[in-house]
Tab-separated table of C-alpha atoms in Angstrom:
chain	number	residue	atom	x	y	z
A	1	LEU	CA	-0.064	0.043	-0.055
A	2	TYR	CA	2.872	2.475	0.882
A	3	GLY	CA	4.256	1.693	-2.803
A	4	VAL	CA	0.796	2.802	-4.204
A	5	VAL	CA	0.928	6.280	-2.248
A	6	LEU	CA	4.701	6.633	-3.186
A	7	LEU	CA	3.764	6.148	-7.023
A	8	LEU	CA	0.704	8.558	-6.576
A	9	SER	CA	3.070	10.852	-4.638
A	10	LEU	CA	5.620	10.982	-7.335
A	11	VAL	CA	3.043	11.527	-9.956
A	12	PHE	CA	1.846	14.352	-7.935
A	13	LEU	CA	5.410	16.186	-7.279
A	14	ILE	CA	6.075	15.805	-11.121
A	15	ARG	CA	2.846	17.767	-12.025
A	16	ASP	CA	3.725	20.142	-9.315
A	17	GLY	CA	6.961	20.930	-10.825
A	18	TRP	CA	5.325	21.350	-14.100
A	19	VAL	CA	2.453	23.845	-12.053
A	20	ALA	CA	5.193	25.639	-10.607
A	21	ARG	CA	6.610	26.535	-14.280
A	22	ASN	CA	2.915	27.316	-15.721
A	23	LYS	CA	0.911	29.306	-13.139
A	24	SER	CA	-2.286	29.048	-14.776
A	25	SER	CA	-5.130	28.754	-12.088
A	26	ALA	CA	-6.673	26.379	-14.407
A	27	ASP	CA	-3.982	23.660	-14.337
A	28	LYS	CA	-2.848	24.120	-10.862
A	29	TRP	CA	-5.217	21.418	-9.602
A	30	ALA	CA	-4.766	18.567	-12.412
A	31	ILE	CA	-3.210	15.878	-10.835
A	32	HIS	CA	-4.183	12.625	-12.600
A	33	PHE	CA	-2.726	9.734	-14.513
A	34	CYS	CA	-4.141	7.062	-16.985
A	35	ILE	CA	-3.430	3.483	-17.073
A	36	LEU	CA	-4.354	0.969	-19.451
A	37	LEU	CA	-6.206	-1.987	-17.774
A	38	LYS	CA	-8.613	-4.886	-17.862
A	39	THR	CA	-10.420	-4.201	-14.643
A	40	PRO	CA	-10.459	-1.109	-12.709
A	41	LEU	CA	-8.618	0.104	-9.636
A	42	PHE	CA	-6.729	-3.046	-8.291
A	43	GLU	CA	-5.783	-3.837	-11.813
A	44	ALA	CA	-4.469	-0.206	-12.259
A	45	ILE	CA	-2.572	-0.708	-9.194
A	46	THR	CA	-1.040	-3.871	-10.070
A	47	ALA	CA	-0.132	-2.688	-13.531
A	48	VAL	CA	1.976	-0.002	-12.200
A	49	ILE	CA	3.652	-1.694	-9.137
A	50	GLY	CA	3.397	-5.335	-9.798
A	51	ASN	CA	2.042	-7.765	-7.164
A	52	PHE	CA	-0.413	-6.135	-4.970
A	53	PRO	CA	-1.104	-8.399	-2.059
A	54	ASP	CA	-4.462	-9.371	-0.608
A	55	ALA	CA	-3.924	-7.699	2.687
A	56	TYR	CA	-3.385	-4.314	1.015
A	57	ARG	CA	-6.449	-4.977	-1.150
A	58	GLU	CA	-8.605	-5.519	2.081
A	59	LEU	CA	-7.075	-2.317	3.728
A	60	LEU	CA	-7.754	-0.360	0.691
A	61	SER	CA	-11.104	-1.647	0.149
A	62	GLY	CA	-11.592	-0.388	4.012
A	63	ILE	CA	-11.255	3.129	2.993
A	64	SER	CA	-12.762	2.887	-0.117
A	65	THR	CA	-16.398	3.206	-1.586
A	66	VAL	CA	-17.936	2.680	-4.971
A	67	LYS	CA	-20.654	5.361	-5.942
A	68	VAL	CA	-22.333	5.916	-9.161
A	69	PHE	CA	-22.963	9.628	-10.060
A	70	ALA	CA	-25.701	10.364	-12.245
A	71	LYS	CA	-25.263	12.626	-15.301
A	72	ASP	CA	-24.500	16.488	-14.170
A	73	GLU	CA	-23.989	15.254	-10.610
A	74	ALA	CA	-21.048	17.355	-8.753
A	75	ILE	CA	-18.692	15.095	-7.514
A	76	LEU	CA	-16.889	18.163	-5.861
A	77	GLU	CA	-17.983	21.649	-5.921
A	78	GLN	CA	-16.042	24.764	-6.251
A	79	GLY	CA	-15.458	26.335	-2.708
A	80	ARG	CA	-15.573	22.807	-1.226
A	81	PHE	CA	-12.760	20.910	0.315
A	82	CYS	CA	-11.402	17.652	-1.397
A	83	LYS	CA	-11.253	14.505	0.805
A	84	HIS	CA	-10.908	12.001	-1.736
A	85	LEU	CA	-8.646	10.437	-4.511
A	86	TRP	CA	-10.828	9.404	-7.203
A	87	PHE	CA	-10.615	6.474	-9.665
A	88	LEU	CA	-13.063	6.646	-12.270
A	89	ASN	CA	-13.886	2.816	-13.245
A	90	SER	CA	-16.457	4.111	-15.915
A	91	GLY	CA	-18.247	6.906	-17.340
A	92	ALA	CA	-16.627	10.662	-17.874
A	93	VAL	CA	-16.130	13.397	-15.799
A	94	LYS	CA	-15.441	17.065	-16.902
A	95	ALA	CA	-13.435	19.693	-14.300
A	96	TYR	CA	-14.336	23.261	-14.645
A	97	GLU	CA	-13.700	26.832	-13.165
A	98	THR	CA	-16.534	29.401	-12.937
A	99	VAL	CA	-15.163	32.845	-13.491
A	100	ASP	CA	-17.608	35.560	-13.805
A	101	GLY	CA	-20.296	33.623	-14.285
A	102	VAL	CA	-18.787	31.821	-16.954
A	103	ASP	CA	-17.916	27.869	-16.812
A	104	ARG	CA	-14.616	27.310	-18.340
A	105	VAL	CA	-13.606	23.378	-18.745
A	106	THR	CA	-9.894	22.830	-17.739
A	107	TYR	CA	-10.095	18.879	-17.943
A	108	PHE	CA	-11.780	15.765	-18.972
A	109	PHE	CA	-11.303	12.355	-17.475
A	110	THR	CA	-12.393	9.179	-18.923
A	111	ASP	CA	-12.534	5.335	-17.788
A	112	ASN	CA	-9.575	3.983	-15.890
A	113	THR	CA	-8.171	7.055	-14.387
A	114	PHE	CA	-7.307	8.485	-11.325
A	115	PHE	CA	-8.026	12.294	-10.529
A	116	THR	CA	-8.413	14.608	-7.648
A	117	ASN	CA	-7.902	17.841	-6.703
A	118	TYR	CA	-4.455	17.863	-5.109
A	119	TYR	CA	-4.298	21.657	-4.841
A	120	CYS	CA	-6.765	21.459	-2.009
A	121	TRP	CA	-4.441	18.964	-0.140
A	122	VAL	CA	-1.379	20.799	-0.487
A	123	THR	CA	-2.684	24.309	0.190
A	124	GLY	CA	-5.533	23.422	2.593
A	125	ASN	CA	-7.656	26.046	0.646
A	126	PRO	CA	-11.264	24.925	-0.782
A	127	SER	CA	-11.524	23.762	-4.411
A	128	ASP	CA	-11.410	26.256	-7.141
A	129	ILE	CA	-12.841	23.749	-9.644
A	130	THR	CA	-15.717	21.652	-9.768
A	131	PHE	CA	-15.659	17.873	-11.217
A	132	ARG	CA	-19.198	17.133	-12.569
A	133	ALA	CA	-20.159	13.647	-14.156
A	134	VAL	CA	-20.660	14.329	-17.823
A	135	GLU	CA	-22.778	10.691	-17.972
A	136	SER	CA	-23.616	8.118	-15.642
A	137	SER	CA	-20.262	7.505	-13.761
A	138	GLU	CA	-18.895	4.680	-11.413
A	139	ILE	CA	-16.082	6.195	-9.462
A	140	THR	CA	-14.133	4.752	-6.507
A	141	LEU	CA	-13.819	7.251	-3.890
A	142	ILE	CA	-10.552	6.524	-1.733
A	143	ASP	CA	-10.724	8.492	1.590
A	144	TYR	CA	-7.582	10.525	1.464
A	145	PRO	CA	-7.009	11.367	5.305
A	146	LYS	CA	-7.424	7.454	5.763
A	147	LEU	CA	-5.083	6.464	3.146
A	148	GLU	CA	-2.265	8.811	4.924
A	149	ASP	CA	-3.223	7.292	8.351
A	150	LEU	CA	-2.406	3.780	6.604
A	151	CYS	CA	0.657	4.976	5.513
A	152	GLN	CA	1.887	5.872	8.893
A	153	GLN	CA	1.162	2.589	10.253
């Protein structure tokens, strides 16, 4: 499990380096990566780190829930705090910011993709973007504070 968090943290750090060079508010949040896989979440992890023991699967399952979001349902709204790392099992999600009453799509996620608002985690600030299902979407929600706690054990 620590390997998963380490991998995700590495991806986040690489992205943060890009963000530091490109100060666009539309891009400062976009932490994601895509993995081709046969079965969602656990296959994605196995594809990246290799063997993923059953004990770790059970731990991760204990802090994760699967939820289906209806078309146009908000996953995270602008002004709220992000508490999850998400894995999009199926469907599509858009991320957008609203500036002066105008929505500007900043990213689009599709099947088998991790995504989150890492900017919120790092700064402690509320989200400056909204994540919304574009179609009915099945998403695994991984509780980020509980994931951090597991890594401390």
